[in-house]
Coordinates of N, CA and C in Angstrom, one line a residue:
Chain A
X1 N 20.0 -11.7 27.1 CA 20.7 -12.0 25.9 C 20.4 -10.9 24.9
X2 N 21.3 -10.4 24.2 CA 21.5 -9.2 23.3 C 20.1 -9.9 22.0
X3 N 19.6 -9.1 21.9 CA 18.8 -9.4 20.1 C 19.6 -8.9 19.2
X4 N 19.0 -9.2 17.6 CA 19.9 -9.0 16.5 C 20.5 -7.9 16.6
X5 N 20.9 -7.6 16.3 CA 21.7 -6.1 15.7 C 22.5 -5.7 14.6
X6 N 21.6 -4.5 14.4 CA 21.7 -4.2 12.4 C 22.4 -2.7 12.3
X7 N 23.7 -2.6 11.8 CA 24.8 -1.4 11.8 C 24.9 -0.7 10.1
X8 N 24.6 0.5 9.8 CA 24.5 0.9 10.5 C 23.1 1.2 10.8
X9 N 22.4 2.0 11.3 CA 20.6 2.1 11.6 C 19.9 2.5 10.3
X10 N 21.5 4.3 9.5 CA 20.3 5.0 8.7 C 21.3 5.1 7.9
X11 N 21.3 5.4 6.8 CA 22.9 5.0 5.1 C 22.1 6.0 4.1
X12 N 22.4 6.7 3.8 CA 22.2 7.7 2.6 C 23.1 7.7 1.6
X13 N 23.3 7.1 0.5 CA 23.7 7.0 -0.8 C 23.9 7.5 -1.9
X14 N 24.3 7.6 -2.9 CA 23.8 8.2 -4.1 C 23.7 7.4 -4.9
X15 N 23.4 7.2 -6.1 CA 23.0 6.2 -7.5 C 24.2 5.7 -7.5
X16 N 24.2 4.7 -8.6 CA 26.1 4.4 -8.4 C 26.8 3.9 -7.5
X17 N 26.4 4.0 -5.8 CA 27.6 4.2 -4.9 C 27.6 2.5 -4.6
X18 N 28.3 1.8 -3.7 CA 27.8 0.5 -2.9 C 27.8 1.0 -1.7
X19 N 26.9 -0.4 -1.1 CA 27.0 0.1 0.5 C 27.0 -1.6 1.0
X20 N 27.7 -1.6 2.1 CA 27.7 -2.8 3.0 C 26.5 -2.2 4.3
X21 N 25.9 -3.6 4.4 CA 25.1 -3.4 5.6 C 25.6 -4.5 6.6
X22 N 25.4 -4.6 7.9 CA 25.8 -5.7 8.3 C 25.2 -5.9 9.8
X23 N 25.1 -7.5 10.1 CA 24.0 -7.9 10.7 C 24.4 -9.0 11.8
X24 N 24.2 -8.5 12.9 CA 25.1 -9.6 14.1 C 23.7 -10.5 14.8
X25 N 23.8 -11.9 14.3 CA 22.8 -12.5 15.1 C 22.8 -12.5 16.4
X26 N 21.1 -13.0 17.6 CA 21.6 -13.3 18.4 C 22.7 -14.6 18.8
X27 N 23.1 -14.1 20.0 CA 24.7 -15.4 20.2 C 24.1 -17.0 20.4
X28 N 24.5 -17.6 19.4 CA 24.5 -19.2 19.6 C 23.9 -19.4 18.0
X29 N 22.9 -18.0 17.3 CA 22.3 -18.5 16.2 C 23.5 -18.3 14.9
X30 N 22.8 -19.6 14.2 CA 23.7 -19.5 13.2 C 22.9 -19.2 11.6
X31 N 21.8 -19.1 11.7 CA 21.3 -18.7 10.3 C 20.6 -17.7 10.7
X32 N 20.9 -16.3 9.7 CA 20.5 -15.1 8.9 C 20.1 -15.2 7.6
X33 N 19.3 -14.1 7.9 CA 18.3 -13.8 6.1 C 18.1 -12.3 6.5
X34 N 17.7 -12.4 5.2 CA 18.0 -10.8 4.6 C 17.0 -10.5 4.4
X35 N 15.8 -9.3 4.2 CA 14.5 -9.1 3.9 C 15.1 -7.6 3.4
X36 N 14.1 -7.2 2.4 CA 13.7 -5.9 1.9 C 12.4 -5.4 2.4
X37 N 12.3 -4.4 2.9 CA 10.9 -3.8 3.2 C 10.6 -2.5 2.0
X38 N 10.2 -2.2 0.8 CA 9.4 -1.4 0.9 C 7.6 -1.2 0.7
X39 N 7.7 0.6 0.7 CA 6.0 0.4 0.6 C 5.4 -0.1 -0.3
X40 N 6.1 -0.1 -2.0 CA 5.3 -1.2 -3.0 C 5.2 -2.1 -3.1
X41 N 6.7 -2.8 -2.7 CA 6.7 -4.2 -2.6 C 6.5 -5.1 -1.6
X42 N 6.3 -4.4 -0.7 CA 6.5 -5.0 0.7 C 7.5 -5.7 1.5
X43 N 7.3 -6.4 1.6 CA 8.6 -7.6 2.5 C 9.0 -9.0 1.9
X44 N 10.1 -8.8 1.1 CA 10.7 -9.7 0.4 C 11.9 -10.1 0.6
X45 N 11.7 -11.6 0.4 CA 13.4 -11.9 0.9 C 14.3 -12.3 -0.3
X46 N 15.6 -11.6 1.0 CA 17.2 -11.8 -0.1 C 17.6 -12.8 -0.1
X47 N 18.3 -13.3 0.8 CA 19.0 -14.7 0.8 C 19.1 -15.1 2.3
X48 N 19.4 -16.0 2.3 CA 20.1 -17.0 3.9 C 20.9 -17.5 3.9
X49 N 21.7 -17.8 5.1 CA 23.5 -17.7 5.1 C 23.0 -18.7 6.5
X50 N 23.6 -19.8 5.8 CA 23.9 -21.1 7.2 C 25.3 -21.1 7.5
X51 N 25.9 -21.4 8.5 CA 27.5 -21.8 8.5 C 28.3 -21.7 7.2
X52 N 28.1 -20.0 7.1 CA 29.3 -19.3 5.7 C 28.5 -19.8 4.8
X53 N 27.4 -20.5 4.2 CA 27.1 -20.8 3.0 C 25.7 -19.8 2.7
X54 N 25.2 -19.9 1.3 CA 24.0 -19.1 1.2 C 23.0 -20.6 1.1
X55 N 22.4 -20.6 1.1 CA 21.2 -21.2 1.6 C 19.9 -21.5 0.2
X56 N 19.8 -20.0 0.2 CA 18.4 -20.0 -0.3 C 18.2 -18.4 -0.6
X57 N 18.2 -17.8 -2.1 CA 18.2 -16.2 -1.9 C 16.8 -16.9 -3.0
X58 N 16.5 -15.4 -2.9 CA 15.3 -14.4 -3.3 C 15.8 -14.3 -4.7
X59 N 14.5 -13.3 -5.4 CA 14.5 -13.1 -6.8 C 15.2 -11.8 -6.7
X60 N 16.4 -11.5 -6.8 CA 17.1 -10.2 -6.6 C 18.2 -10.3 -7.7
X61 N 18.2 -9.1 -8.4 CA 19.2 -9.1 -9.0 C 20.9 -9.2 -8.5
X62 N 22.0 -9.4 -9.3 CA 23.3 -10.0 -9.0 C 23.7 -8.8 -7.9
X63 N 23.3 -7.7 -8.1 CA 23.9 -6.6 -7.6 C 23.5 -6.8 -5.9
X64 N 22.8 -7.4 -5.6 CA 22.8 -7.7 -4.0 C 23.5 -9.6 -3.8
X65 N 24.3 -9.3 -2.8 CA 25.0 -10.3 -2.8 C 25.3 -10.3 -1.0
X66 N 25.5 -11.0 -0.6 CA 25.8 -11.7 0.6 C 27.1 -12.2 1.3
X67 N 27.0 -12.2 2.2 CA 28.2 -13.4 2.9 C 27.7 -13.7 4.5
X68 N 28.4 -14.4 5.3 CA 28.3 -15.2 6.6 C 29.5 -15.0 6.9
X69 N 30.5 -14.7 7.8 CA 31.4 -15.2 8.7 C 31.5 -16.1 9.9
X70 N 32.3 -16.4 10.2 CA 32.5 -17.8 11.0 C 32.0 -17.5 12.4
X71 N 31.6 -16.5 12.6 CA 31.0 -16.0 13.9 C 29.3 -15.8 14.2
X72 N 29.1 -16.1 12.5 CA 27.9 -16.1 12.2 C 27.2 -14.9 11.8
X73 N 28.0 -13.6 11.9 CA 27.6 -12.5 11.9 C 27.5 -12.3 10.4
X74 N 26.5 -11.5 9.6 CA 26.1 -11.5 8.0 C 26.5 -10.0 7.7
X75 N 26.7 -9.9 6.4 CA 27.1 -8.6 5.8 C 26.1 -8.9 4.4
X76 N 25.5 -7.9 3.5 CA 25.3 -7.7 2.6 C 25.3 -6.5 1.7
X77 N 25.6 -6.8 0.7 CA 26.4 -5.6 -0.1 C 25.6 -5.3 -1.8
X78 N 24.7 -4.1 -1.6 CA 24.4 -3.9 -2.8 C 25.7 -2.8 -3.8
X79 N 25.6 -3.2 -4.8 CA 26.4 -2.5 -5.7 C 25.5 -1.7 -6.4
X80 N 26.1 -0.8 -7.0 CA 25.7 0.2 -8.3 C 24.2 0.6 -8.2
X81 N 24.5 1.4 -6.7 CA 22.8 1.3 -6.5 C 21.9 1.8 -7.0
X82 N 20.5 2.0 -7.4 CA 19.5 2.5 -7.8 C 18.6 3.2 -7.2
X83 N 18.0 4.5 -7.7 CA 16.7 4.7 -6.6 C 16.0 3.8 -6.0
X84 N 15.7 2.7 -6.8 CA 14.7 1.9 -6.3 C 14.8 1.2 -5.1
X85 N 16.1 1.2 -4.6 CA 16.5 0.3 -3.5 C 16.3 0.6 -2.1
X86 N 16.2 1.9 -2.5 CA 16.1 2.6 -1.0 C 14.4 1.8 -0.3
X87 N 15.2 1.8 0.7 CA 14.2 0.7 1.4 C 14.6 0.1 2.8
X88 N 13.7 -0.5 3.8 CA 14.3 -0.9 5.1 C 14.9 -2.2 4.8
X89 N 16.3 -2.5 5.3 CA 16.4 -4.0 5.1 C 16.7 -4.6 6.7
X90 N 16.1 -5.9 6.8 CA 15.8 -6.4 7.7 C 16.9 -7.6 8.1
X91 N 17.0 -8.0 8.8 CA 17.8 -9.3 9.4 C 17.2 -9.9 10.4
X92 N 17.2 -11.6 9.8 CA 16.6 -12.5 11.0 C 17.2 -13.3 11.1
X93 N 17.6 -13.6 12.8 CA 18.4 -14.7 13.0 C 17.4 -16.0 13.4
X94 N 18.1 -17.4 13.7 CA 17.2 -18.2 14.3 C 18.3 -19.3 14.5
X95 N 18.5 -20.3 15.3 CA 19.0 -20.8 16.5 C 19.7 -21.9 15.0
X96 N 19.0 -22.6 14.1 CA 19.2 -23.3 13.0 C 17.8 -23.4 12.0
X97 N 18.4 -24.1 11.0 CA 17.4 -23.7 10.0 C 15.9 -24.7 9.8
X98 N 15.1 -24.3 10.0 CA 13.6 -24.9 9.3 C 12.6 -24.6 10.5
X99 N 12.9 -25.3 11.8 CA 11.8 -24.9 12.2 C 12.0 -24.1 13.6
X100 N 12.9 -23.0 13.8 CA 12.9 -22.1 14.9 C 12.6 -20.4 14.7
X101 N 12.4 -20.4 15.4 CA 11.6 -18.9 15.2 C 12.7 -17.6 15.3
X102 N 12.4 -17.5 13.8 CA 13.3 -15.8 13.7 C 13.1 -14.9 14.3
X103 N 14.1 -14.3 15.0 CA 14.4 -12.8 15.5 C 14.5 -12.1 14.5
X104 N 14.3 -10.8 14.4 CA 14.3 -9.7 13.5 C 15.1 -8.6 14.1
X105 N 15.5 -8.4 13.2 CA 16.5 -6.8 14.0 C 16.0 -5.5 13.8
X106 N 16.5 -4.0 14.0 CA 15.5 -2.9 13.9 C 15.6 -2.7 12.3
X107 N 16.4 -3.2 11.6 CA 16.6 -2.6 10.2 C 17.8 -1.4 9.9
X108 N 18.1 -1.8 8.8 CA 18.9 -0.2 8.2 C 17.8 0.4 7.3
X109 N 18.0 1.4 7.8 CA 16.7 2.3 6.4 C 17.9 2.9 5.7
X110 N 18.0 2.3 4.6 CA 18.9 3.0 3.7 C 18.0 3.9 1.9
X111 N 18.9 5.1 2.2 CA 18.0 6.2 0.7 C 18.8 6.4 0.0
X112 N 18.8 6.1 -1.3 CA 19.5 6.5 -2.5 C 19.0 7.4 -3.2
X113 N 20.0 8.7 -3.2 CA 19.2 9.7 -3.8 C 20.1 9.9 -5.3
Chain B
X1 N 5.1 -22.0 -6.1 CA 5.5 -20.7 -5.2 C 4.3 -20.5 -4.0
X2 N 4.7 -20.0 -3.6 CA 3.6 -19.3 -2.6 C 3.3 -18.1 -2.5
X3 N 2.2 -17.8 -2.3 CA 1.3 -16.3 -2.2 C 0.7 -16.6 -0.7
X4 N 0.4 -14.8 -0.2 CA -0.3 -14.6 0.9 C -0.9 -13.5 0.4
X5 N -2.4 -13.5 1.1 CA -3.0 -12.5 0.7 C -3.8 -11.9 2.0
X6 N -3.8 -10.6 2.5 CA -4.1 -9.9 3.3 C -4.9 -8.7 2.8
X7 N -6.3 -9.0 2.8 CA -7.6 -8.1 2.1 C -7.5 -6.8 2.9
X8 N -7.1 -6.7 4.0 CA -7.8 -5.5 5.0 C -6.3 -4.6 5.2
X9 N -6.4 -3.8 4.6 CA -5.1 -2.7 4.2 C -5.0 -1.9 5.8
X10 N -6.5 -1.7 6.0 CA -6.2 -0.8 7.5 C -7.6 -1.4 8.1
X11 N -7.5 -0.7 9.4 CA -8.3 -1.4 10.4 C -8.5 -0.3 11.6
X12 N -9.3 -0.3 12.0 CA -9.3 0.5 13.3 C -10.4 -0.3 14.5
X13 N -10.1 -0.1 16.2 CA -11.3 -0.8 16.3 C -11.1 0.2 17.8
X14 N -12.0 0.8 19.0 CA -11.8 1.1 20.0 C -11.2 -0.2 20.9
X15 N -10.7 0.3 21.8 CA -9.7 0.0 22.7 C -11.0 -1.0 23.6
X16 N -10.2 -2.5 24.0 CA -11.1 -3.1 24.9 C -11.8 -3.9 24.0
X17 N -11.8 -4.0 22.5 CA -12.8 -4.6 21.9 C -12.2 -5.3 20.8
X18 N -12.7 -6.5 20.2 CA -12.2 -7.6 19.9 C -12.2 -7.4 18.1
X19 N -10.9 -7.7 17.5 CA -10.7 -7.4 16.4 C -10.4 -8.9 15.5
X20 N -10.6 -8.6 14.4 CA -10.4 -10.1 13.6 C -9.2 -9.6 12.3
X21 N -8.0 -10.2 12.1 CA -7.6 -9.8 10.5 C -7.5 -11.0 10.1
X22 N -7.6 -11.1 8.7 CA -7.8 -12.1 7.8 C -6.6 -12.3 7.0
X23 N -6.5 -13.7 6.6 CA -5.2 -13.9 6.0 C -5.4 -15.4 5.2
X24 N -5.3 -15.0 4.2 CA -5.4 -16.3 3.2 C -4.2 -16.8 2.1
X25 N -3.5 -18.3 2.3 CA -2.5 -18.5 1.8 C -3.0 -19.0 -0.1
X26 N -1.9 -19.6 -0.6 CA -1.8 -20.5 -1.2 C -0.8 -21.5 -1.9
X27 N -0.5 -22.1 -1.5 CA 0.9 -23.6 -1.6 C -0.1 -24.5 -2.6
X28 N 1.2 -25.5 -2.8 CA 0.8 -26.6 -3.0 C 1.9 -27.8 -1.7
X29 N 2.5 -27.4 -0.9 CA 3.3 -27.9 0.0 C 1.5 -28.3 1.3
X30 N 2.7 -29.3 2.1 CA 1.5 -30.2 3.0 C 2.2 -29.4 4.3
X31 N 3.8 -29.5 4.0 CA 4.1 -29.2 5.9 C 4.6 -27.9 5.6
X32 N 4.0 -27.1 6.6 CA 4.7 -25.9 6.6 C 3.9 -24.9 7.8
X33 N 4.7 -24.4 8.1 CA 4.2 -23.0 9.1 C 3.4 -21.9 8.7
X34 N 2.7 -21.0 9.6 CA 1.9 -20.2 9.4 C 2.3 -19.4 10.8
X35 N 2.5 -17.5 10.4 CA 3.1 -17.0 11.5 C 2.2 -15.9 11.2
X36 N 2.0 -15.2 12.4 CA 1.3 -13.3 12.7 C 2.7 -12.8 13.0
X37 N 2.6 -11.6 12.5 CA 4.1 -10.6 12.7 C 3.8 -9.3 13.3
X38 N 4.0 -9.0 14.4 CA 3.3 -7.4 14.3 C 4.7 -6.7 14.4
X39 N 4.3 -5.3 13.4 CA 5.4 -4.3 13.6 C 5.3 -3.0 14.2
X40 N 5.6 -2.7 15.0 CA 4.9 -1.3 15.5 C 5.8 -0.2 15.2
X41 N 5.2 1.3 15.1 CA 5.7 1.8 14.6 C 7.3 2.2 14.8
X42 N 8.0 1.7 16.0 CA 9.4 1.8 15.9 C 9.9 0.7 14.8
X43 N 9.4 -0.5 14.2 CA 10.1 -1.4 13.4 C 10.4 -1.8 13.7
X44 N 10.8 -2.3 15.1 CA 11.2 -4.1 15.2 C 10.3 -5.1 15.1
X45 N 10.2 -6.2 14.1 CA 9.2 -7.0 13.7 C 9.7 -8.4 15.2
X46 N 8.1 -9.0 15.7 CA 7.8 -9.3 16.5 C 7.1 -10.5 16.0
X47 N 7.7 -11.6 16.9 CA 6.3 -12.7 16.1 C 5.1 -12.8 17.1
X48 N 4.3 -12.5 16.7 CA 2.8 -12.8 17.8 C 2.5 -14.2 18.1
X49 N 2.1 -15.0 16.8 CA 1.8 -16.9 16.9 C 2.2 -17.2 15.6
X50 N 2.1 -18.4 16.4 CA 2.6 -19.4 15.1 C 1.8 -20.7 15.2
X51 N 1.7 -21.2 14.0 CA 0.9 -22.3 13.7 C 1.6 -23.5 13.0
X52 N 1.4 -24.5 13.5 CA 2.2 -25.6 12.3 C 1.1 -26.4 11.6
X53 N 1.2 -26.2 10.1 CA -0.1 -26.7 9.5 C -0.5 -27.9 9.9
X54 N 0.4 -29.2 10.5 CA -0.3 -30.2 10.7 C -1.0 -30.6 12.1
X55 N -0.8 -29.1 13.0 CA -2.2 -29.1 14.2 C -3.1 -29.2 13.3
X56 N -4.4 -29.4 14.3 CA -5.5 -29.2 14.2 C -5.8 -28.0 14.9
X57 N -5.7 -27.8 16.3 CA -5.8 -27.5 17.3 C -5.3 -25.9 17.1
X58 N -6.1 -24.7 16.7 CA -5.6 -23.6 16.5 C -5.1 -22.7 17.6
X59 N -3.5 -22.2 17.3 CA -2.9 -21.6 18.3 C -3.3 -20.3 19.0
X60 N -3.3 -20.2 20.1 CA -3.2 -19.7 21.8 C -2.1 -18.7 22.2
X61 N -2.3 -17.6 22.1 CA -1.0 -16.5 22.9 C -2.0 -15.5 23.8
X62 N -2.1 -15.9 25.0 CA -3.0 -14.9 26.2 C -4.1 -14.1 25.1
X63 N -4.0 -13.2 24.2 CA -5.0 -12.5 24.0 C -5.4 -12.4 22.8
X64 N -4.3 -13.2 21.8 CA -4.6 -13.7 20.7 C -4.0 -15.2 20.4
X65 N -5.3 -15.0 19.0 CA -5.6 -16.5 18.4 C -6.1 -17.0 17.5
X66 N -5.6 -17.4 16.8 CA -6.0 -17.7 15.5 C -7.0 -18.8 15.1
X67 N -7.4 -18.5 14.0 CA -9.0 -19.5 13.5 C -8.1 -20.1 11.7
X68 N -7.3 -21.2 11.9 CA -6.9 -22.0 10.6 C -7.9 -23.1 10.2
X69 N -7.7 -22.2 8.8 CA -8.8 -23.5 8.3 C -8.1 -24.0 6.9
X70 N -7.5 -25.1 7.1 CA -6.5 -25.6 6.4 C -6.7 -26.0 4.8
X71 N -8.3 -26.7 4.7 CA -8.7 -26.8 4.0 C -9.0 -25.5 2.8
X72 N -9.6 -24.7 3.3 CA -10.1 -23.5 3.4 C -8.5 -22.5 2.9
X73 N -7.5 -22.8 3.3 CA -5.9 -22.2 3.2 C -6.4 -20.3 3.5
X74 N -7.0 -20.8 4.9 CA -7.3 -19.2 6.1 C -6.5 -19.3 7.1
X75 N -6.0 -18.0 7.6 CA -5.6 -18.1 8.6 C -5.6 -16.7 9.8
X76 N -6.5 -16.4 9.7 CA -6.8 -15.1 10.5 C -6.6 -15.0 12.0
X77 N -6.2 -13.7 12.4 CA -5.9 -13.7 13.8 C -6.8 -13.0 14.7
X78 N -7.3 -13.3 15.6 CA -8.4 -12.4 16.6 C -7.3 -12.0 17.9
X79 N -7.6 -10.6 17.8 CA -7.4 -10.0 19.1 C -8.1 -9.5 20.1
X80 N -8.1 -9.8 21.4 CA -9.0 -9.9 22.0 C -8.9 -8.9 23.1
X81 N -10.0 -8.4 23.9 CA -9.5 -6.8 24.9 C -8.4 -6.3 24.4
X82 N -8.2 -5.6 23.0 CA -7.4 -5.1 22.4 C -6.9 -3.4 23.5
X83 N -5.5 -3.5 23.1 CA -4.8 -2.6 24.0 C -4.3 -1.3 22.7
X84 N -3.7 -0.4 23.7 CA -2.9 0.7 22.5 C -1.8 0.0 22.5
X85 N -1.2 -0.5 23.1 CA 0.1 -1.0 22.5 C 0.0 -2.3 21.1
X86 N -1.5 -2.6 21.4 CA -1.6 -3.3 20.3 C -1.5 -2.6 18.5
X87 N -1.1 -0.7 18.7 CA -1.6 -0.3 17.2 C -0.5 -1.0 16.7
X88 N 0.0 -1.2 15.2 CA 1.3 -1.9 14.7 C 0.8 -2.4 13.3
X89 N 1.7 -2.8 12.5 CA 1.7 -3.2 10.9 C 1.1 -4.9 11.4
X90 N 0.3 -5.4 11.0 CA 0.4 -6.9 11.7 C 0.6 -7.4 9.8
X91 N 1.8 -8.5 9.8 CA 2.0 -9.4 8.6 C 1.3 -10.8 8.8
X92 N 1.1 -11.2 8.0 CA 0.8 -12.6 8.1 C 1.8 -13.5 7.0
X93 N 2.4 -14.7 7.3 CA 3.7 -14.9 6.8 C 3.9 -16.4 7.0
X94 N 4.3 -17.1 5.9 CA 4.5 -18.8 5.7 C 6.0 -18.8 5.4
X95 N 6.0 -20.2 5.8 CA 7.0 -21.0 5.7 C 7.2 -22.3 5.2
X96 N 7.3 -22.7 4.6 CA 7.9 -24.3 4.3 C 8.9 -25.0 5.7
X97 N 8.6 -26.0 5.7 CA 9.2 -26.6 6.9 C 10.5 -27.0 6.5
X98 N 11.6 -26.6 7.0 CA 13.0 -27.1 6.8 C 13.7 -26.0 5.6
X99 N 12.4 -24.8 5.4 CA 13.1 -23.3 4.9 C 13.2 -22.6 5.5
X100 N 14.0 -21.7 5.0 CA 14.5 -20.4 6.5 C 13.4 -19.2 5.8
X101 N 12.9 -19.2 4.6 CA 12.1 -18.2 3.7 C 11.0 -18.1 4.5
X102 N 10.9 -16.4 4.2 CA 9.1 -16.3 4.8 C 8.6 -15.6 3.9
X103 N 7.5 -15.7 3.7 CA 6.9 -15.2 2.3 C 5.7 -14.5 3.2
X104 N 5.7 -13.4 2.9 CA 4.7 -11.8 3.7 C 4.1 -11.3 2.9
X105 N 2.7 -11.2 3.5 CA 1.3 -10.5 3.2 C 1.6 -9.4 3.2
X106 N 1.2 -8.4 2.6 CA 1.6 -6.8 2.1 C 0.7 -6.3 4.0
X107 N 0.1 -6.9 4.6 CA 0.1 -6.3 6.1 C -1.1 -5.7 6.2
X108 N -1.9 -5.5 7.2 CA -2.6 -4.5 7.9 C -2.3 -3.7 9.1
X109 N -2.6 -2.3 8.5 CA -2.0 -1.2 9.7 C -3.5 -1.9 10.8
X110 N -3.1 -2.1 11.6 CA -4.3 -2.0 12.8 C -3.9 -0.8 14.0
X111 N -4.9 0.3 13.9 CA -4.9 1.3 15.3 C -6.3 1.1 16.3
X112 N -5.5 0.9 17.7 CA -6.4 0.6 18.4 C -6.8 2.3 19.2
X113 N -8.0 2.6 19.0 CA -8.8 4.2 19.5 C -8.5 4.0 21.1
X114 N -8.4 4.8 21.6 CA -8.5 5.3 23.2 C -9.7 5.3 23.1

């Protein structure tokens, strides 16, 4: 069985620009979450996306925003980006929500210069 | 809210010899999970164990294993005949039961010496 998979791997940006990331669970799972990795802040979560809905987001500002498609597969989309964002972001699927164990994908490492 | 706290930034131990990282929560929640994460340095994050706070019975994966002390809100992992493939970011990471959120310890690099 295929694990997550996170498109694209590496995103170079400039200030200002948006970027979509997007994130295919493994097959059958229906909830995704979003994680930021960096080195100051460490690993903090964005939001969760059950059957098209958000779930549960993180303390992030408006400009990171989300969705789910009916396939399950997630996209997230920062706007008006900032240096600061540049960072790994992560995706974890898991079968349904509360108590099954997330898969994690390899991450997009995305840099805003 | 919840906090995790991970004292030991880095770690080093020779190869074959038994390592401890430490990991201390704090909730005010009764049911919830307790997970080890290792990431190595390609970055695919990995779950090692997992614990559900209402064992007693602290969890078992062949070479590691954790020492929860619930009262105490510890949750450290021992590795045992430690390997090179064991070098990696190891996280320590909670959950609330019936949330999809994990809330991560800033990590220890652990490198295991040839």
């Amino acid at each position: 069985k295929a694990g997550v998979t996170q498109t694209p791997r590496y995103l170079i940006k400039t200030r200002g620009q948006q970027v979509t990331l997007s994130c295919s669970p493994i097959s059958g799972h229906r909830s995704v979450s979003w994680y930021q990795q960096t080195p100051g802040q460490g690993l903090q979560f964005l939001f969760e996306y059950f059957s098209e809905t958000q779930r549960n987001k993180g303390n992030f500002p408006g400009r990171f925003s989300g969705r789910q498609f009916s396939n399950s597969r997630s996209e997230m989309n920062v706007s008006t980006l900032e240096l600061g964002d540049s960072a790994l972001y992560l995706c974890a699927s898991s079968r349904d929500r509360g108590n099954n164990e997330q898969f994690f994908g390899p991450g997009t490492r995305l840099t805003v210069l | 809210a919840q906090t995790v706290t991970q004292s030991q930034p880095e770690m080093s131990v020779q190869e074959a010899e038994t390592v401890t990282l430490s990991c201390t929560y704090d909730t005010s929640e009764n049911n919830y999970y307790l997970f080890w994460y290792k990431q190595p340095p390609s970055r695919q994050m990995i779950l090692v164990i997992r614990q559900e706070a209402y064992k007693q019975q602290n969890a078992t994966e062949n070479r590691f294993s954790v020492n929860f002390q619930k009262a105490a809100k510890s949750f450290s992992l021992k590795i045992s005949d430690s390997q090179l493939g064991d070098t990696a970011m190891y996280f320590c990471a909670f959950r609330i039961v019936g949330n999809e959120k994990l809330t991560f310890g800033t990590g220890t690099r652990l490198t295991i010496i040839p």
